[in-house]
Amino acid sequence: MEGGGGCSEEAIVCETLRLLRIEPVAVGPGAERASGAAQGSRNVLRKQRRWERVLAAKRRKRQQERERSRARRAEGAGAGSRGGGRAAAALARERLLEARASGPRLCVDLGVAECMSEKETSRLASQIRRLYGANRRAKKPFWLCLTEFVAGSLIYEECFRMNDGFSNYLMDTTQESYLDLFPLDKIVYLTPDSENVLEDIDPNKVYVLGGLVDESIHKKLTLQRAHEQSLQTARLPIREYMVKAINSRNYHSETLAINQVFDVLSTYYETRSWPAALKAGVSSGKGYVLPDAMK
C-alpha cells in the first residue's frame, strides 16, 4: 500500500511539474532517489504557491490604487463643480448689484393684487419666482422691486409659501408705492392698453408691471391706474413686429404674464433686437408670430 501511494504521489508531482512547465528530475527505482525527487518537487510547488501569493497581493494593491485614484478624481471633479457653482452665484450677485447701482429698474406693482382670486394670486407668486430666476441668470439683469408688498396680504403669504428661499431673493420688497420711491418723470408703466410703443430701454427709467395674471379680466385697469397717477405708459411693440396667426379660435392677445413681459425686456436689453425679444417672450398661444414664421 505504501509503495502504491508513493507511485501515485510521484505521478501527481510529475504531472503538476509538467503543467507548470518545470522539467521533472529523472527518477529511478531506488526509494532514496524517489524520495529526494518528491521532496524537490514539493519545494518547487511551495515556491510556486508563494510566488502566486505575491502576484495576487500585487494585483490587489494595484486594484486598490486604481480605486483610490478614481475616488480622488471624483472628489476633485465634485469640488470643481461646487467651485464653479459658487463662482456662477458670485457673478450673478455681482451683476445684480451693478443693476441696483446703475439700473435699469423693474417694479411689480402689487397694489392691484387685491383684484385677484386666491388661485390667480398663487399663479402670480409662481410668475414672480420665474421672473426672478430669469433675471438672476441674465447677463444684463434689471434691479427688481416688489412694491405695495404688504405683510399679511394674500400675495405676501403666497410668495413665501410657494417660493423656497424667497427671503433671500436679491431684490427690494417694500410696502411703499413706487410713487413714493421714484420721481414721476422716471416711471414708465407698461400696459398692453397703452397707445405708446416702447422703442428702447433706458437704464435711467423705472419700468412698472401690473401684478395681474393672464386670467384676470380687468380691462384697462393698469392703464387707468397709470393715468390717475399721471404716469408715462408704453406697450410692447407686438403688433409692430409680429402678425396675427391663423388659428381655429381666432384668438389674439397682447396681454402677457409678468415673467413673459420680463423675458421680452431682458432679451431686448441684451440683444437690442425686438424680433429676438418678442420671439423669446410671446408664446404662439397668444396668436401672434413673427412674419418669418408665416412663410
mmCIF file of C-alpha atoms in Angstrom:
data_model
loop_
_atom_site.group_PDB
_atom_site.id
_atom_site.type_symbol
_atom_site.label_atom_id
_atom_site.label_comp_id
_atom_site.label_asym_id
_atom_site.label_seq_id
_atom_site.Cartn_x
_atom_site.Cartn_y
_atom_site.Cartn_z
ATOM 1 C CA MET A 1 0.000 0.000 0.000
ATOM 2 C CA GLU A 2 2.860 2.389 0.792
ATOM 3 C CA GLY A 3 4.604 1.566 -2.466
ATOM 4 C CA GLY A 4 1.367 2.217 -4.352
ATOM 5 C CA GLY A 5 0.883 5.542 -2.568
ATOM 6 C CA GLY A 6 4.440 6.590 -3.438
ATOM 7 C CA CYS A 7 3.968 5.863 -7.099
ATOM 8 C CA SER A 8 0.728 7.737 -7.130
ATOM 9 C CA GLU A 9 2.279 10.820 -5.459
ATOM 10 C CA GLU A 10 5.217 10.705 -7.843
ATOM 11 C CA ALA A 11 2.866 10.594 -10.793
ATOM 12 C CA ILE A 12 0.891 13.569 -9.450
ATOM 13 C CA VAL A 13 4.073 15.600 -8.872
ATOM 14 C CA CYS A 14 5.352 14.834 -12.342
ATOM 15 C CA GLU A 15 2.054 15.815 -13.912
ATOM 16 C CA THR A 16 1.972 19.045 -11.862
ATOM 17 C CA LEU A 17 5.505 19.950 -12.898
ATOM 18 C CA ARG A 18 4.619 19.220 -16.481
ATOM 19 C CA LEU A 19 1.667 21.587 -16.308
ATOM 20 C CA LEU A 20 3.932 24.221 -14.714
ATOM 21 C CA ARG A 21 6.443 23.595 -17.495
ATOM 22 C CA ILE A 22 9.099 22.506 -14.982
ATOM 23 C CA GLU A 23 11.148 19.539 -16.123
ATOM 24 C CA PRO A 24 10.895 16.715 -13.507
ATOM 25 C CA VAL A 25 14.044 15.165 -12.095
ATOM 26 C CA ALA A 26 14.696 11.736 -13.561
ATOM 27 C CA VAL A 27 13.890 9.095 -11.033
ATOM 28 C CA GLY A 28 14.900 5.556 -10.792
ATOM 29 C CA PRO A 29 13.548 2.633 -8.970
ATOM 30 C CA GLY A 30 15.569 3.432 -5.810
ATOM 31 C CA ALA A 31 13.486 4.660 -2.855
ATOM 32 C CA GLU A 32 16.081 7.275 -1.866
ATOM 33 C CA ARG A 33 16.170 8.837 -5.285
ATOM 34 C CA ALA A 34 12.386 8.809 -5.438
ATOM 35 C CA SER A 35 12.154 10.414 -2.016
ATOM 36 C CA GLY A 36 14.661 13.132 -2.980
ATOM 37 C CA ALA A 37 12.784 13.867 -6.223
ATOM 38 C CA ALA A 38 9.461 14.111 -4.377
ATOM 39 C CA GLN A 39 10.955 16.482 -1.797
ATOM 40 C CA GLY A 40 12.402 18.644 -4.550
ATOM 41 C CA SER A 41 9.053 18.723 -6.286
ATOM 42 C CA ARG A 42 7.323 19.808 -3.108
ATOM 43 C CA ASN A 43 9.833 22.616 -2.671
ATOM 44 C CA VAL A 44 9.158 23.762 -6.225
ATOM 45 C CA LEU A 45 5.419 23.742 -5.553
ATOM 46 C CA ARG A 46 5.836 25.734 -2.345
ATOM 47 C CA LYS A 47 7.900 28.329 -4.179
ATOM 48 C CA GLN A 48 5.329 28.440 -6.938
ATOM 49 C CA ARG A 49 2.468 28.944 -4.483
ATOM 50 C CA ARG A 50 4.425 31.631 -2.642
ATOM 51 C CA TRP A 51 5.071 33.430 -5.937
ATOM 52 C CA GLU A 52 1.384 33.199 -6.812
ATOM 53 C CA ARG A 53 0.509 34.760 -3.437
ATOM 54 C CA VAL A 54 2.965 37.570 -4.123
ATOM 55 C CA LEU A 55 1.426 38.178 -7.542
ATOM 56 C CA ALA A 56 -2.102 38.155 -6.071
ATOM 57 C CA ALA A 57 -1.059 40.658 -3.404
ATOM 58 C CA LYS A 58 0.420 42.926 -6.064
ATOM 59 C CA ARG A 59 -2.779 42.680 -8.110
ATOM 60 C CA ARG A 60 -4.872 43.613 -5.073
ATOM 61 C CA LYS A 61 -2.565 46.556 -4.345
ATOM 62 C CA ARG A 62 -2.827 47.817 -7.935
ATOM 63 C CA GLN A 63 -6.614 47.493 -7.789
ATOM 64 C CA GLN A 64 -6.749 49.435 -4.535
ATOM 65 C CA GLU A 65 -4.539 52.155 -6.012
ATOM 66 C CA ARG A 66 -6.830 52.435 -9.042
ATOM 67 C CA GLU A 67 -9.881 52.713 -6.774
ATOM 68 C CA ARG A 68 -8.230 55.405 -4.658
ATOM 69 C CA SER A 69 -7.215 57.268 -7.799
ATOM 70 C CA ARG A 70 -10.789 57.178 -9.125
ATOM 71 C CA ALA A 71 -12.070 58.411 -5.765
ATOM 72 C CA ARG A 72 -9.598 61.311 -5.776
ATOM 73 C CA ARG A 73 -10.608 62.279 -9.321
ATOM 74 C CA ALA A 74 -14.299 62.134 -8.420
ATOM 75 C CA GLU A 75 -13.706 64.247 -5.334
ATOM 76 C CA GLY A 76 -11.744 66.749 -7.374
ATOM 77 C CA ALA A 77 -14.468 66.931 -10.009
ATOM 78 C CA GLY A 78 -17.079 67.436 -7.302
ATOM 79 C CA ALA A 79 -15.051 70.208 -5.732
ATOM 80 C CA GLY A 80 -14.596 71.793 -9.167
ATOM 81 C CA SER A 81 -18.330 71.629 -9.776
ATOM 82 C CA ARG A 82 -19.056 73.152 -6.388
ATOM 83 C CA GLY A 83 -16.424 75.782 -7.044
ATOM 84 C CA GLY A 84 -17.977 76.524 -10.439
ATOM 85 C CA GLY A 85 -21.399 76.826 -8.824
ATOM 86 C CA ARG A 86 -20.061 79.253 -6.254
ATOM 87 C CA ALA A 87 -18.339 81.271 -8.966
ATOM 88 C CA ALA A 88 -21.558 81.474 -11.016
ATOM 89 C CA ALA A 89 -23.528 82.551 -7.954
ATOM 90 C CA ALA A 90 -20.936 85.216 -7.150
ATOM 91 C CA LEU A 91 -21.056 86.500 -10.736
ATOM 92 C CA ALA A 92 -24.868 86.653 -10.698
ATOM 93 C CA ARG A 93 -24.762 88.564 -7.409
ATOM 94 C CA GLU A 94 -22.212 90.998 -8.813
ATOM 95 C CA ARG A 95 -24.358 91.664 -11.879
ATOM 96 C CA LEU A 96 -27.470 92.215 -9.782
ATOM 97 C CA LEU A 97 -25.689 94.675 -7.517
ATOM 98 C CA GLU A 98 -24.437 96.545 -10.584
ATOM 99 C CA ALA A 99 -28.049 96.809 -11.763
ATOM 100 C CA ARG A 100 -29.067 98.149 -8.358
ATOM 101 C CA ALA A 101 -26.408 100.825 -8.674
ATOM 102 C CA SER A 102 -26.923 101.811 -12.304
ATOM 103 C CA GLY A 103 -30.281 100.409 -13.452
ATOM 104 C CA PRO A 104 -32.491 99.707 -15.190
ATOM 105 C CA ARG A 105 -35.163 99.023 -12.573
ATOM 106 C CA LEU A 106 -38.288 96.942 -12.860
ATOM 107 C CA CYS A 107 -41.126 97.166 -10.319
ATOM 108 C CA VAL A 108 -44.013 94.768 -9.938
ATOM 109 C CA ASP A 109 -46.993 96.799 -8.759
ATOM 110 C CA LEU A 110 -48.782 94.624 -6.210
ATOM 111 C CA GLY A 111 -51.251 97.358 -5.362
ATOM 112 C CA VAL A 112 -53.632 95.749 -7.846
ATOM 113 C CA ALA A 113 -53.219 92.228 -6.407
ATOM 114 C CA GLU A 114 -56.363 92.600 -4.294
ATOM 115 C CA CYS A 115 -58.382 92.395 -7.515
ATOM 116 C CA MET A 116 -57.433 88.743 -7.967
ATOM 117 C CA SER A 117 -58.813 85.475 -6.675
ATOM 118 C CA GLU A 118 -56.776 83.138 -4.486
ATOM 119 C CA LYS A 119 -55.968 80.923 -7.474
ATOM 120 C CA GLU A 120 -54.827 83.893 -9.527
ATOM 121 C CA THR A 121 -52.712 85.139 -6.629
ATOM 122 C CA SER A 122 -50.952 81.773 -6.428
ATOM 123 C CA ARG A 123 -50.200 81.948 -10.126
ATOM 124 C CA LEU A 124 -48.809 85.445 -9.702
ATOM 125 C CA ALA A 125 -46.484 84.214 -6.935
ATOM 126 C CA SER A 126 -45.259 81.497 -9.308
ATOM 127 C CA GLN A 127 -44.676 84.062 -12.052
ATOM 128 C CA ILE A 128 -42.651 86.214 -9.661
ATOM 129 C CA ARG A 129 -40.424 83.198 -8.968
ATOM 130 C CA ARG A 130 -39.851 82.604 -12.686
ATOM 131 C CA LEU A 131 -39.225 86.294 -13.286
ATOM 132 C CA TYR A 132 -36.625 86.423 -10.528
ATOM 133 C CA GLY A 133 -34.909 83.262 -11.769
ATOM 134 C CA ALA A 134 -34.673 84.624 -15.313
ATOM 135 C CA ASN A 135 -33.311 87.930 -14.056
ATOM 136 C CA ARG A 136 -30.702 86.184 -11.925
ATOM 137 C CA ARG A 137 -29.474 84.251 -14.975
ATOM 138 C CA ALA A 138 -29.452 87.285 -17.273
ATOM 139 C CA LYS A 139 -26.154 88.702 -18.483
ATOM 140 C CA LYS A 140 -27.616 92.183 -18.152
ATOM 141 C CA PRO A 141 -30.163 91.979 -15.331
ATOM 142 C CA PHE A 142 -32.617 94.565 -14.037
ATOM 143 C CA TRP A 143 -32.901 95.522 -10.397
ATOM 144 C CA LEU A 144 -36.246 94.190 -9.195
ATOM 145 C CA CYS A 145 -38.626 95.652 -6.673
ATOM 146 C CA LEU A 146 -41.970 94.439 -5.374
ATOM 147 C CA THR A 147 -43.964 97.500 -4.315
ATOM 148 C CA GLU A 148 -47.016 97.598 -2.025
ATOM 149 C CA PHE A 149 -45.892 94.184 -0.804
ATOM 150 C CA VAL A 150 -47.897 94.300 2.388
ATOM 151 C CA ALA A 151 -47.082 91.859 5.183
ATOM 152 C CA GLY A 152 -50.013 89.544 5.855
ATOM 153 C CA SER A 153 -51.633 90.097 2.458
ATOM 154 C CA LEU A 154 -52.537 87.091 0.320
ATOM 155 C CA ILE A 155 -49.780 87.739 -2.238
ATOM 156 C CA TYR A 156 -47.288 88.151 0.624
ATOM 157 C CA GLU A 157 -48.269 84.788 2.103
ATOM 158 C CA GLU A 158 -48.274 83.033 -1.279
ATOM 159 C CA CYS A 159 -44.809 84.312 -2.223
ATOM 160 C CA PHE A 160 -43.315 82.869 0.959
ATOM 161 C CA ARG A 161 -45.351 79.663 0.740
ATOM 162 C CA MET A 162 -44.581 78.837 -2.876
ATOM 163 C CA ASN A 163 -41.046 80.153 -3.313
ATOM 164 C CA ASP A 164 -38.256 78.416 -1.407
ATOM 165 C CA GLY A 165 -35.656 80.892 -0.195
ATOM 166 C CA PHE A 166 -37.863 83.854 -1.049
ATOM 167 C CA SER A 167 -36.477 85.868 1.863
ATOM 168 C CA ASN A 168 -33.006 85.542 0.305
ATOM 169 C CA TYR A 169 -34.012 86.874 -3.113
ATOM 170 C CA LEU A 170 -31.656 89.676 -4.121
ATOM 171 C CA MET A 171 -34.268 92.364 -4.778
ATOM 172 C CA ASP A 172 -36.210 95.038 -2.936
ATOM 173 C CA THR A 173 -39.569 94.418 -1.314
ATOM 174 C CA THR A 174 -41.487 97.264 0.259
ATOM 175 C CA GLN A 175 -44.933 98.199 1.464
ATOM 176 C CA GLU A 176 -44.462 101.596 -0.153
ATOM 177 C CA SER A 177 -45.692 102.604 -3.595
ATOM 178 C CA TYR A 178 -43.328 103.260 -6.481
ATOM 179 C CA LEU A 179 -44.764 106.787 -6.401
ATOM 180 C CA ASP A 180 -43.017 107.301 -3.073
ATOM 181 C CA LEU A 181 -39.753 105.789 -4.226
ATOM 182 C CA PHE A 182 -39.063 107.334 -7.631
ATOM 183 C CA PRO A 183 -39.598 110.657 -9.445
ATOM 184 C CA LEU A 184 -42.767 110.621 -11.557
ATOM 185 C CA ASP A 185 -40.883 111.582 -14.721
ATOM 186 C CA LYS A 186 -38.693 108.446 -14.368
ATOM 187 C CA ILE A 187 -41.579 105.975 -14.180
ATOM 188 C CA VAL A 188 -42.953 104.162 -17.231
ATOM 189 C CA TYR A 189 -45.966 101.949 -16.592
ATOM 190 C CA LEU A 190 -46.022 99.054 -19.077
ATOM 191 C CA THR A 191 -49.564 98.122 -20.075
ATOM 192 C CA PRO A 192 -50.866 96.409 -23.237
ATOM 193 C CA ASP A 193 -53.606 99.065 -23.465
ATOM 194 C CA SER A 194 -51.202 101.994 -23.924
ATOM 195 C CA GLU A 195 -51.150 103.943 -27.168
ATOM 196 C CA ASN A 196 -47.397 104.493 -26.828
ATOM 197 C CA VAL A 197 -44.922 101.947 -28.168
ATOM 198 C CA LEU A 198 -41.857 101.047 -26.126
ATOM 199 C CA GLU A 199 -38.996 101.723 -28.510
ATOM 200 C CA ASP A 200 -35.993 101.290 -26.236
ATOM 201 C CA ILE A 201 -34.983 100.563 -22.644
ATOM 202 C CA ASP A 202 -33.453 103.457 -20.754
ATOM 203 C CA PRO A 203 -31.304 102.475 -17.729
ATOM 204 C CA ASN A 204 -32.365 105.733 -16.075
ATOM 205 C CA LYS A 205 -36.051 104.787 -16.179
ATOM 206 C CA VAL A 206 -38.116 102.711 -13.781
ATOM 207 C CA TYR A 207 -40.424 100.261 -15.567
ATOM 208 C CA VAL A 208 -43.556 99.132 -13.761
ATOM 209 C CA LEU A 209 -45.575 95.966 -14.412
ATOM 210 C CA GLY A 210 -49.067 95.489 -13.035
ATOM 211 C CA GLY A 211 -49.211 92.483 -10.723
ATOM 212 C CA LEU A 212 -52.062 90.733 -12.510
ATOM 213 C CA VAL A 213 -52.215 87.308 -14.124
ATOM 214 C CA ASP A 214 -53.496 86.354 -17.573
ATOM 215 C CA GLU A 215 -56.759 85.004 -16.236
ATOM 216 C CA SER A 216 -57.710 88.319 -14.653
ATOM 217 C CA ILE A 217 -60.278 90.156 -16.729
ATOM 218 C CA HIS A 218 -59.832 93.727 -15.621
ATOM 219 C CA LYS A 219 -59.858 95.589 -18.891
ATOM 220 C CA LYS A 220 -57.635 98.666 -18.949
ATOM 221 C CA LEU A 221 -57.183 98.549 -15.164
ATOM 222 C CA THR A 222 -53.434 99.198 -15.338
ATOM 223 C CA LEU A 223 -53.860 101.934 -17.962
ATOM 224 C CA GLN A 224 -56.488 103.662 -15.830
ATOM 225 C CA ARG A 225 -54.232 103.360 -12.763
ATOM 226 C CA ALA A 226 -51.299 104.913 -14.620
ATOM 227 C CA HIS A 227 -53.425 107.786 -15.956
ATOM 228 C CA GLU A 228 -54.762 108.539 -12.494
ATOM 229 C CA GLN A 229 -51.184 108.757 -11.265
ATOM 230 C CA SER A 230 -50.099 110.962 -14.219
ATOM 231 C CA LEU A 231 -47.517 108.419 -15.360
ATOM 232 C CA GLN A 232 -45.981 107.723 -18.742
ATOM 233 C CA THR A 233 -47.228 104.488 -20.290
ATOM 234 C CA ALA A 234 -45.952 102.184 -23.010
ATOM 235 C CA ARG A 235 -46.702 98.802 -24.526
ATOM 236 C CA LEU A 236 -44.500 96.182 -26.105
ATOM 237 C CA PRO A 237 -44.200 96.540 -29.914
ATOM 238 C CA ILE A 238 -46.008 93.278 -30.585
ATOM 239 C CA ARG A 239 -48.210 94.468 -33.429
ATOM 240 C CA GLU A 240 -45.301 96.410 -34.975
ATOM 241 C CA TYR A 241 -43.064 93.344 -35.340
ATOM 242 C CA MET A 242 -45.480 90.411 -35.262
ATOM 243 C CA VAL A 243 -48.532 89.371 -37.265
ATOM 244 C CA LYS A 244 -51.715 87.604 -36.298
ATOM 245 C CA ALA A 245 -51.517 83.879 -36.826
ATOM 246 C CA ILE A 246 -54.418 81.963 -38.308
ATOM 247 C CA ASN A 247 -55.953 79.775 -35.626
ATOM 248 C CA SER A 248 -59.204 77.939 -35.084
ATOM 249 C CA ARG A 249 -60.230 80.119 -32.156
ATOM 250 C CA ASN A 250 -59.395 83.401 -33.892
ATOM 251 C CA TYR A 251 -57.683 84.327 -30.638
ATOM 252 C CA HIS A 252 -55.112 87.135 -30.475
ATOM 253 C CA SER A 253 -53.938 88.758 -27.248
ATOM 254 C CA GLU A 254 -51.173 91.185 -26.362
ATOM 255 C CA THR A 255 -51.619 90.575 -22.649
ATOM 256 C CA LEU A 256 -48.669 88.603 -21.258
ATOM 257 C CA ALA A 257 -47.789 87.198 -17.869
ATOM 258 C CA ILE A 258 -45.297 89.347 -15.984
ATOM 259 C CA ASN A 259 -42.496 86.785 -16.444
ATOM 260 C CA GLN A 260 -43.188 86.746 -20.207
ATOM 261 C CA VAL A 261 -43.017 90.539 -20.337
ATOM 262 C CA PHE A 262 -39.747 90.337 -18.469
ATOM 263 C CA ASP A 263 -38.364 87.764 -20.942
ATOM 264 C CA VAL A 264 -39.084 90.256 -23.733
ATOM 265 C CA LEU A 265 -37.489 93.161 -21.874
ATOM 266 C CA SER A 266 -34.457 91.162 -20.755
ATOM 267 C CA THR A 267 -33.763 89.701 -24.203
ATOM 268 C CA TYR A 268 -34.118 93.093 -25.861
ATOM 269 C CA TYR A 269 -31.834 94.742 -23.299
ATOM 270 C CA GLU A 270 -29.169 92.149 -24.092
ATOM 271 C CA THR A 271 -29.591 91.825 -27.873
ATOM 272 C CA ARG A 272 -31.165 95.153 -28.880
ATOM 273 C CA SER A 273 -33.366 93.149 -31.232
ATOM 274 C CA TRP A 274 -37.142 93.377 -30.853
ATOM 275 C CA PRO A 275 -37.827 90.351 -33.103
ATOM 276 C CA ALA A 276 -35.496 88.213 -30.961
ATOM 277 C CA ALA A 277 -37.032 89.622 -27.786
ATOM 278 C CA LEU A 278 -40.622 89.041 -28.850
ATOM 279 C CA LYS A 279 -39.796 85.538 -30.002
ATOM 280 C CA ALA A 280 -38.385 84.847 -26.513
ATOM 281 C CA GLY A 281 -41.410 86.088 -24.596
ATOM 282 C CA VAL A 282 -44.543 85.896 -26.765
ATOM 283 C CA SER A 283 -45.767 82.315 -26.980
ATOM 284 C CA SER A 284 -47.602 81.063 -30.063
ATOM 285 C CA GLY A 285 -50.664 80.577 -27.865
ATOM 286 C CA LYS A 286 -51.137 84.356 -27.874
ATOM 287 C CA GLY A 287 -51.973 84.207 -31.564
ATOM 288 C CA TYR A 288 -49.029 86.346 -32.710
ATOM 289 C CA VAL A 289 -45.973 85.156 -34.614
ATOM 290 C CA LEU A 290 -43.033 86.772 -36.382
ATOM 291 C CA PRO A 291 -43.597 87.266 -40.148
ATOM 292 C CA ASP A 292 -40.873 84.700 -40.959
ATOM 293 C CA ALA A 293 -42.867 82.031 -39.155
ATOM 294 C CA MET A 294 -45.782 82.522 -41.586
ATOM 295 C CA LYS A 295 -43.691 81.607 -44.615
#
